Short mmCIF file of C-alpha atoms and ligand atoms in Angstrom, two decimals:
data_model
loop_
_atom_site.label_atom_id
_atom_site.label_comp_id
_atom_site.label_asym_id
_atom_site.label_seq_id
_atom_site.Cartn_x
_atom_site.Cartn_y
_atom_site.Cartn_z
CA UNK G 16 79.43 58.97 128.48
CA UNK G 17 79.03 62.32 130.21
CA UNK G 18 76.36 64.62 128.85
CA UNK G 19 78.30 66.44 126.43
CA UNK G 20 79.64 63.43 124.89
CA UNK G 21 76.00 62.04 124.44
CA UNK G 22 75.02 65.20 122.95
CA UNK G 23 77.50 65.23 120.62
CA UNK G 24 77.15 61.52 119.59
CA UNK G 25 73.27 62.45 118.68
CA UNK G 26 74.38 65.36 116.69
CA UNK G 27 77.45 63.83 114.84
CA UNK G 28 74.87 61.03 113.70
CA UNK G 29 72.82 63.88 112.83
CA UNK G 30 75.09 65.65 110.72
CA UNK G 31 76.46 62.25 109.56
CA UNK G 32 72.59 61.82 107.95
CA UNK G 33 73.41 65.40 106.10
CA UNK G 34 76.65 64.51 104.49
CA UNK G 35 78.94 66.45 107.35
CA UNK G 36 81.67 64.84 109.10
CA UNK G 37 81.56 66.73 112.89
CA UNK G 38 85.39 65.28 113.07
CA UNK G 39 86.56 66.76 110.21
CA UNK G 40 85.03 70.10 110.79
CA UNK G 41 86.56 70.42 114.29
CA UNK G 42 89.69 69.11 112.90
CA UNK G 43 89.87 71.87 110.30
CA UNK G 44 89.04 74.46 112.74
CA UNK G 45 91.75 73.37 114.88
CA UNK G 46 93.89 74.77 112.04
CA UNK G 47 92.67 78.43 111.41
CA UNK G 48 95.29 81.01 112.59
CA UNK G 49 93.88 83.27 114.80
CA UNK G 50 95.86 86.18 115.80
CA UNK G 51 94.78 87.69 119.32
CA UNK G 52 95.26 91.64 119.29
CA UNK G 53 97.33 92.39 122.21
CA UNK G 54 95.86 96.38 122.35
CA UNK G 55 92.72 94.97 123.92
CA UNK G 56 95.05 94.54 127.28
CA UNK G 57 96.74 97.65 127.56
CA UNK G 58 94.09 99.65 126.01
CA UNK G 59 96.17 100.83 123.05
CA UNK G 60 98.53 102.65 125.33
CA UNK G 61 101.62 100.81 124.48
CA UNK G 62 104.59 101.05 126.69
CA UNK G 63 106.96 103.58 125.57
CA UNK G 64 105.79 105.52 128.89
CA UNK G 65 105.78 108.72 127.60
CA UNK G 66 102.25 109.37 128.03
CA UNK G 67 101.03 109.85 125.05
CA UNK G 68 97.21 109.68 124.86
CA UNK G 69 95.25 107.39 122.44
CA UNK G 70 94.68 109.31 119.42
CA UNK G 71 94.04 108.27 115.51
CA UNK G 72 90.54 108.96 115.88
CA UNK G 73 90.05 105.79 118.28
CA UNK G 74 88.52 105.17 121.20
CA UNK G 75 89.01 103.06 124.17
CA UNK G 76 85.51 103.84 126.91
CA UNK G 77 85.97 102.11 130.45
CA UNK G 78 88.08 102.09 133.35
CA UNK G 79 87.59 98.51 134.30
CA UNK G 80 90.92 97.69 137.07
CA UNK G 81 93.06 95.78 136.16
CA UNK G 82 94.94 97.20 132.53
CA UNK G 83 98.09 95.66 131.86
CA UNK G 84 101.13 98.70 132.30
CA UNK G 85 104.04 96.92 130.83
CA UNK G 86 104.68 93.74 128.30
CA UNK G 87 105.14 91.47 130.96
CA UNK G 88 102.14 91.96 132.24
CA UNK G 89 100.50 91.97 128.94
CA UNK G 90 101.92 88.56 128.16
CA UNK G 91 100.49 87.11 131.54
CA UNK G 92 97.06 88.31 130.80
CA UNK G 93 97.60 86.78 127.03
CA UNK G 94 98.68 83.18 128.46
CA UNK G 95 95.92 83.26 130.64
CA UNK G 96 93.26 83.93 128.05
CA UNK G 97 94.81 81.80 125.82
CA UNK G 98 94.48 78.83 128.26
CA UNK G 99 90.85 79.04 127.29
CA UNK G 100 90.74 79.17 123.92
CA UNK G 101 90.72 76.14 121.36
CA UNK G 102 93.19 76.07 117.94
CA UNK G 103 96.62 74.72 117.24
CA UNK G 104 97.28 78.17 115.73
CA UNK G 105 96.91 80.85 117.83
CA UNK G 106 99.28 83.84 117.52
CA UNK G 107 99.37 87.19 118.65
CA UNK G 108 99.23 90.59 116.80
CA UNK G 109 100.88 93.79 118.37
CA UNK G 110 101.39 97.49 117.93
CA UNK G 111 104.71 98.93 116.95
CA UNK G 112 104.43 101.07 120.47
CA UNK G 113 103.90 98.04 122.51
CA UNK G 114 107.32 97.26 122.58
CA UNK G 115 109.36 95.53 125.93
CA UNK G 116 111.27 99.29 125.79
CA UNK G 117 113.07 101.73 124.19
CA UNK G 118 116.52 102.23 124.35
CA UNK G 119 117.55 106.10 125.77
CA UNK G 120 117.02 108.58 122.64
CA UNK G 121 115.40 106.41 120.43
CA UNK G 122 111.77 106.90 118.81
CA UNK G 123 109.50 105.18 116.94
CA UNK G 124 111.23 105.73 113.52
CA UNK G 125 114.07 103.06 114.06
CA UNK G 126 112.91 100.38 116.14
CA UNK G 127 114.33 96.84 115.95
CA UNK G 128 113.88 93.51 117.03
CA UNK G 129 115.70 94.01 120.31
CA UNK G 130 112.78 96.46 121.41
CA UNK G 131 110.70 93.32 121.30
CA UNK G 132 113.10 90.63 122.74
CA UNK G 133 110.41 89.82 125.52
CA UNK G 134 107.94 89.18 122.95
CA UNK G 135 110.47 87.26 120.49
CA UNK G 136 111.41 84.74 124.06
CA UNK G 137 107.44 84.39 125.02
CA UNK G 138 106.30 83.71 121.38
CA UNK G 139 109.39 80.73 120.67
CA UNK G 140 108.41 79.22 124.34
CA UNK G 141 104.90 78.88 123.19
CA UNK G 142 105.34 77.85 119.70
CA UNK G 143 102.95 80.89 118.35
CA UNK G 144 103.63 83.17 115.89
CA UNK G 145 103.60 86.72 116.15
CA UNK G 146 102.33 89.45 114.08
CA UNK G 147 102.84 93.68 114.29
CA UNK G 148 101.17 96.38 113.13
CA UNK G 149 102.73 100.33 113.00
CA UNK G 150 101.24 102.78 115.44
CA UNK G 151 100.79 105.41 113.03
CA UNK G 152 99.01 107.40 116.07
CA UNK G 153 99.55 108.51 119.56
CA UNK G 154 102.52 110.57 119.17
CA UNK G 155 103.08 114.41 118.78
CA UNK G 156 104.49 113.44 115.17
CA UNK G 157 100.64 112.79 114.26
CA UNK G 158 100.64 116.61 113.50
CA UNK G 159 96.95 118.14 112.32
CA UNK G 160 95.79 114.46 112.09
CA UNK G 161 98.33 113.19 109.84
CA UNK G 162 101.35 111.14 109.14
CA UNK G 163 102.44 109.36 106.11
CA UNK G 164 100.57 112.25 104.10
CA UNK G 165 101.70 115.05 105.71
CA UNK G 166 102.83 118.11 103.48
CA UNK G 167 106.09 117.94 105.94
CA UNK G 168 108.74 115.58 104.43
CA UNK G 169 110.24 115.67 107.96
CA UNK G 170 107.22 114.10 109.59
CA UNK G 171 107.00 111.56 106.76
CA UNK G 172 109.93 110.66 106.96
CA UNK G 173 109.64 109.98 110.46
CA UNK G 174 106.69 107.52 110.06
CA UNK G 175 107.98 106.25 106.70
CA UNK G 176 110.98 104.92 109.46
CA UNK G 177 108.39 103.73 111.62
CA UNK G 178 106.63 101.93 109.51
CA UNK G 179 109.91 100.06 107.83
CA UNK G 180 111.11 99.67 111.27
CA UNK G 181 107.86 97.10 111.68
CA UNK G 182 108.28 95.44 108.87
CA UNK G 183 111.88 94.47 109.65
CA UNK G 184 110.28 93.63 113.40
CA UNK G 185 108.25 91.56 111.67
CA UNK G 186 111.00 89.65 109.43
CA UNK G 187 112.71 89.03 112.54
CA UNK G 188 109.57 87.45 114.69
CA UNK G 189 109.23 84.89 111.45
CA UNK G 190 112.58 83.77 110.83
CA UNK G 191 113.02 82.83 114.55
CA UNK G 192 109.35 81.52 115.08
CA UNK G 193 108.95 79.40 112.10
CA UNK G 194 105.73 81.41 110.59
CA UNK G 195 105.42 84.40 108.21
CA UNK G 196 104.25 87.32 110.22
CA UNK G 197 101.36 89.59 109.11
CA UNK G 198 102.54 93.45 108.81
CA UNK G 199 99.09 95.56 108.73
CA UNK G 200 99.62 99.18 107.67
CA UNK G 201 96.54 101.09 109.30
CA UNK G 202 97.23 104.96 108.97
CA UNK G 203 94.81 107.42 110.61
CA UNK G 204 95.27 110.61 108.81
CA UNK G 205 92.57 112.63 107.30
CA UNK G 206 90.24 115.79 108.14
CA UNK G 207 87.72 116.19 110.72
CA UNK G 208 86.04 118.97 108.31
CA UNK G 209 85.59 118.88 104.39
CA UNK G 210 89.03 119.54 103.03
CA UNK G 211 90.02 121.55 99.81
CA UNK G 212 92.21 119.16 98.53
CA UNK G 213 91.12 115.37 98.39
CA UNK G 214 93.85 114.33 95.78
CA UNK G 215 97.02 115.63 97.35
CA UNK G 216 97.10 113.60 100.74
CA UNK G 217 96.46 110.80 99.01
CA UNK G 218 99.21 110.93 96.47
CA UNK G 219 101.72 111.56 99.18
CA UNK G 220 100.00 108.43 101.29
CA UNK G 221 100.67 106.24 98.04
CA UNK G 222 104.60 107.68 97.81
CA UNK G 223 105.21 107.45 101.58
CA UNK G 224 103.40 103.60 101.76
CA UNK G 225 106.05 102.62 98.66
CA UNK G 226 108.76 103.69 100.56
CA UNK G 227 107.89 101.82 103.56
CA UNK G 228 107.42 98.70 101.19
CA UNK G 229 110.81 99.27 99.46
CA UNK G 230 112.62 96.86 101.72
CA UNK G 231 111.58 93.06 99.80
CA UNK G 232 111.20 90.70 102.51
CA UNK G 233 110.17 86.96 101.19
CA UNK G 234 106.39 86.37 101.87
CA UNK G 235 107.84 83.07 104.08
CA UNK G 236 108.57 86.35 106.33
CA UNK G 237 106.36 88.95 105.89
CA UNK G 238 103.02 89.09 104.64
CA UNK G 239 102.01 92.82 104.06
CA UNK G 240 98.77 94.44 104.86
CA UNK G 241 96.63 97.84 104.27
CA UNK G 242 93.69 98.89 106.23
CA UNK G 243 91.09 101.05 105.12
CA UNK G 244 88.84 103.06 107.17
CA UNK G 245 85.65 105.15 106.47
CA UNK G 246 86.26 107.59 109.57
CA UNK G 247 87.42 108.32 112.91
CA UNK G 248 86.59 110.42 115.73
CA UNK G 249 87.59 114.02 114.78
CA UNK G 250 88.26 112.76 111.24
CA UNK G 251 84.73 112.59 110.06
CA UNK G 252 84.75 114.40 106.97
CA UNK G 253 87.75 112.24 105.14
CA UNK G 254 90.01 109.60 105.61
CA UNK G 255 92.89 109.66 103.27
CA UNK G 256 93.30 105.87 103.53
CA UNK G 257 89.83 104.72 102.22
CA UNK G 258 88.61 101.66 101.04
CA UNK G 259 88.39 103.21 97.68
CA UNK G 260 92.10 104.06 97.74
CA UNK G 261 93.60 100.73 99.55
CA UNK G 262 91.97 98.06 96.94
CA UNK G 263 93.26 98.96 93.76
CA UNK G 264 96.71 100.15 95.77
CA UNK G 265 96.58 96.55 97.41
CA UNK G 266 96.00 94.98 94.03
CA UNK G 267 98.25 96.07 92.28
CA UNK G 268 101.12 95.63 94.49
CA UNK G 269 100.16 92.39 95.77
CA UNK G 270 99.74 92.97 99.24
CA UNK G 271 96.79 92.21 101.51
CA UNK G 272 93.68 94.46 101.79
CA UNK G 273 92.56 94.50 105.24
CA UNK G 274 88.61 94.55 106.09
CA UNK G 275 88.10 95.70 109.40
CA UNK G 276 84.35 95.13 109.69
CA UNK G 277 84.09 97.84 112.20
CA UNK G 278 84.91 100.40 109.05
CA UNK G 279 82.21 100.31 106.68
CA UNK G 280 78.59 101.58 106.83
CA UNK G 281 76.63 100.02 109.02
CA UNK G 282 74.46 98.28 106.14
CA UNK G 283 77.33 97.10 104.37
CA UNK G 284 78.01 93.18 104.67
CA UNK G 285 81.68 92.36 104.75
CA UNK G 286 81.12 88.70 104.17
CA UNK G 287 79.79 89.92 100.63
CA UNK G 288 83.38 91.32 100.20
CA UNK G 289 85.32 87.83 100.82
CA UNK G 290 84.13 85.86 97.45
CA UNK G 291 84.10 89.15 95.41
CA UNK G 292 88.20 89.62 96.32
CA UNK G 293 89.26 86.32 96.46
CA UNK G 294 87.72 85.01 93.50
CA UNK G 295 90.16 87.41 91.33
CA UNK G 296 93.02 86.08 94.03
CA UNK G 297 93.28 89.13 96.09
CA UNK G 298 94.13 88.26 99.95
CA UNK G 299 92.56 89.49 102.52
CA UNK G 300 93.56 90.67 106.35
CA UNK G 301 90.00 90.42 108.42
CA UNK G 302 90.41 92.45 111.52
CA UNK G 303 87.29 91.00 113.53
CA UNK G 304 85.28 93.87 115.49
CA UNK G 305 81.67 94.69 116.05
CA UNK G 306 81.01 98.33 115.31
CA UNK G 307 77.46 99.89 117.63
CA UNK G 308 76.55 102.99 115.31
CA UNK G 309 80.02 103.72 114.57
CA UNK G 310 83.46 102.04 114.66
CA UNK G 311 83.05 101.28 117.93
CA UNK G 312 85.48 98.13 118.37
CA UNK G 313 82.98 96.23 120.86
CA UNK G 314 83.76 92.87 121.69
CA UNK G 315 82.38 90.64 119.14
CA UNK G 316 79.26 88.55 119.44
CA UNK G 317 77.69 85.65 117.54
CA UNK G 318 75.22 87.68 115.49
CA UNK G 319 74.47 87.67 111.89
CA UNK G 320 76.98 89.84 110.73
CA UNK G 321 79.81 87.21 112.82
CA UNK G 322 78.12 84.24 111.08
CA UNK G 323 78.29 85.32 107.58
CA UNK G 324 81.69 86.35 108.08
CA UNK G 325 82.41 82.83 109.26
CA UNK G 326 80.04 81.57 106.48
CA UNK G 327 81.69 83.06 103.57
CA UNK G 328 85.40 82.57 105.00
CA UNK G 329 84.98 78.61 104.98
CA UNK G 330 83.08 79.13 101.61
CA UNK G 331 86.89 80.86 100.18
CA UNK G 332 89.29 79.74 102.70
CA UNK G 333 92.37 78.08 100.86
CA UNK G 334 94.91 78.24 103.85
CA UNK G 335 96.91 81.18 102.36
CA UNK G 336 94.49 83.76 101.08
CA UNK G 337 92.23 84.97 104.28
CA UNK G 338 94.17 85.67 107.37
CA UNK G 339 92.48 86.61 110.82
CA UNK G 340 93.17 89.43 113.93
CA UNK G 341 90.69 90.22 116.14
CA UNK G 342 90.18 93.82 116.87
CA UNK G 343 88.25 95.53 119.33
CA UNK G 344 89.11 97.11 122.79
CA UNK G 345 86.80 97.16 125.90
CA UNK G 346 88.16 98.66 128.61
CA UNK G 347 84.64 98.75 130.41
CA UNK G 348 85.06 94.78 131.12
CA UNK G 349 87.61 92.09 132.06
CA UNK G 350 90.05 92.37 129.25
CA UNK G 351 91.42 88.84 129.72
CA UNK G 352 87.36 87.59 129.40
CA UNK G 353 87.11 89.98 126.56
CA UNK G 354 89.67 88.45 124.48
CA UNK G 355 88.38 84.80 125.40
CA UNK G 356 84.44 85.86 124.75
CA UNK G 357 85.38 87.69 121.21
CA UNK G 358 87.90 84.63 120.11
CA UNK G 359 85.51 81.89 120.91
CA UNK G 360 82.69 83.47 119.16
CA UNK G 361 84.68 83.87 115.90
CA UNK G 362 85.90 80.11 116.56
CA UNK G 363 81.98 79.46 116.74
CA UNK G 364 81.20 81.46 113.64
CA UNK G 365 83.85 79.25 111.37
CA UNK G 366 82.56 76.01 113.23
CA UNK G 367 79.23 76.69 112.05
CA UNK G 368 80.51 77.40 108.76
CA UNK G 369 82.07 74.41 108.47
CA UNK G 370 79.23 72.37 109.62
CA UNK G 371 76.43 73.85 107.13
CA UNK G 372 75.44 71.41 104.58
CA UNK G 373 75.34 74.00 101.96
CA UNK G 374 76.08 71.61 99.40
CA UNK G 375 71.89 70.77 98.73
CA UNK G 376 71.40 74.85 99.32
CA UNK G 377 73.77 75.49 96.17
CA UNK G 378 72.25 72.88 94.52
CA UNK G 379 68.70 74.55 94.84
CA UNK G 380 69.83 77.34 93.66
CA UNK G 381 71.64 76.46 90.62
CA UNK G 382 68.37 74.81 89.55
CA UNK G 383 66.23 78.18 90.45
CA UNK G 384 64.72 76.48 93.53
CA UNK G 385 64.50 79.44 95.61
CA UNK G 386 61.94 78.27 97.76
CA UNK G 387 63.75 75.50 98.73
CA UNK G 388 66.99 77.35 98.72
CA UNK G 389 65.17 79.91 101.48
CA UNK G 390 63.42 76.70 103.34
CA UNK G 391 67.00 74.94 103.34
CA UNK G 392 69.10 77.72 104.57
CA UNK G 393 66.36 78.82 107.55
CA UNK G 394 66.19 74.97 108.47
CA UNK G 395 70.41 74.78 108.54
CA UNK G 396 69.49 76.91 111.72
CA UNK G 397 68.18 74.36 113.89
CA UNK G 398 70.98 71.70 113.20
CA UNK G 399 72.82 71.31 116.81
CA UNK G 400 76.23 73.17 116.02
CA UNK G 401 76.56 74.19 119.88
CA UNK G 402 76.80 70.14 121.04
CA UNK G 403 79.76 69.78 118.52
CA UNK G 404 81.21 73.03 119.95
CA UNK G 405 81.10 72.12 123.70
CA UNK G 406 82.13 68.57 122.30
CA UNK G 407 85.29 70.16 120.58
CA UNK G 408 86.21 72.37 123.71
CA UNK G 409 85.71 69.41 125.96
CA UNK G 410 88.41 67.16 123.64
CA UNK G 411 90.52 69.39 123.16
CA UNK G 412 90.41 69.74 127.18
CA UNK G 413 89.13 73.84 127.13
CA UNK G 414 86.81 74.94 129.63
CA UNK G 415 83.31 75.11 128.33
CA UNK G 416 81.79 78.38 128.26
CA UNK G 417 79.37 78.40 130.92
CA UNK G 418 82.61 77.90 133.15
CA UNK G 419 84.71 80.77 132.16
CA UNK G 420 83.74 83.33 134.65
CA UNK G 421 85.05 81.38 137.54
CA UNK G 422 88.75 81.13 136.24
CA UNK G 423 87.95 85.21 135.22
CA UNK G 424 87.21 85.99 138.75
CA UNK G 425 90.22 83.82 140.09
CA UNK G 426 92.71 85.40 137.62
CA UNK G 427 91.06 88.92 138.95
CA UNK G 428 91.26 88.29 142.00
CA UNK G 429 95.01 86.63 141.71
CA UNK G 430 96.85 89.28 139.16
CA UNK G 431 94.56 91.90 137.87
CA UNK G 432 93.71 93.46 141.62
CA UNK G 433 97.02 93.70 142.50
CA UNK G 434 97.84 96.74 140.08
CA UNK G 435 95.66 99.10 141.23
C1 RNT F 4 91.53 101.68 113.95
C2 RNT F 4 91.98 99.99 113.16
C3 RNT F 4 93.16 99.82 113.52
C4 RNT F 4 93.04 99.60 115.06
C5 RNT F 4 94.89 99.40 115.35
C6 RNT F 4 94.66 99.53 117.08
O1 RNT F 4 90.33 101.81 113.33
O2 RNT F 4 90.90 99.04 113.26
O3 RNT F 4 93.23 98.35 112.71
O4 RNT F 4 92.10 99.23 115.46
O5 RNT F 4 95.81 99.76 114.75
ZN1 ZN F 5 91.55 97.08 112.39
#
């Protein structure tokens, strides 16, 4: 036995003494889907080749060499990243402007699956699922910061056409790939300064979204999500699609509510929202991100917030009520490394949740023994989850964390350097 196997064998014995089956935990982790966000690879620029800058209140900072400039290069980078990710249910999520090509005269309001043919074949070859989100930003029709809630009907109709197109593309992905596609609506609309009328934009957004969703698809094809936000750069004073707008919208129309971990006040616990929504049969799309002082979209690290999210996910997940997409964009570091580090940290947070001997802690709490609850929760932190994680990677023939950088450097020299 090598060192990883020896450490795992001891950890397995310890967890077994606490009633936790580490083999079962690793097998469960294999089956939890994770959608890798393509837009970390192209800095959310997309491939329409129209030179539109990133708008909508998001920011990508840094100019690390090697950004993917075409969908082919992006797929090449995603292939490299996924070699370093364990799990049997990896997927990829696109933005609506990351198509393979736009046909002459075509615009975002009338896209179809042909625009994404390269993605469809690539995913079919790899037997992975695809998700897609309309890009209601980085386009001249995002006018005065408004898209679906714009007072001009022609502008709303353009964006409704884009949202409807993306849902049809999602359905086409699902039919060919055999797995439902999540189609998430994030609408950047809002105002830099205090609005006069907070109601009218929200009434227009509600009606426009109802039109986007008017074409009915079975949930075996399209899983619709709506994403709330607190503010963006240049959208500091009012976001039309706030959490208070979308939570009832999603509940009444049986849509997934998308909780982006960067879209709430820094002291808010997103983990706490999971049970509150799931216990009422609500369904969630998690956008796994890390805000530093604001929705800065930093690469996720294994911090307390991510651990809480992993623990609550394991506690509430029934296989069909919570869906997962990474969502961050850091252009100051190697973009393949950003995917790999962030994805593996989320998988670690889930494994730690799966390994937690929480039954006993719940019993202390039920009995009102809050002393034992505190002592137990702190003692759990010392359990050897990393020995299980290292063995999980070894047994799935995935590189160990300490061996990732040589692979990243090699790809950088062989492929990314040639793009500059
Ligand atoms: C923006 C939202 C949204 C975007 C993607 C690019 O703050 O998080 O999900 O990250 O649409
Ligand atoms: Zn998001």
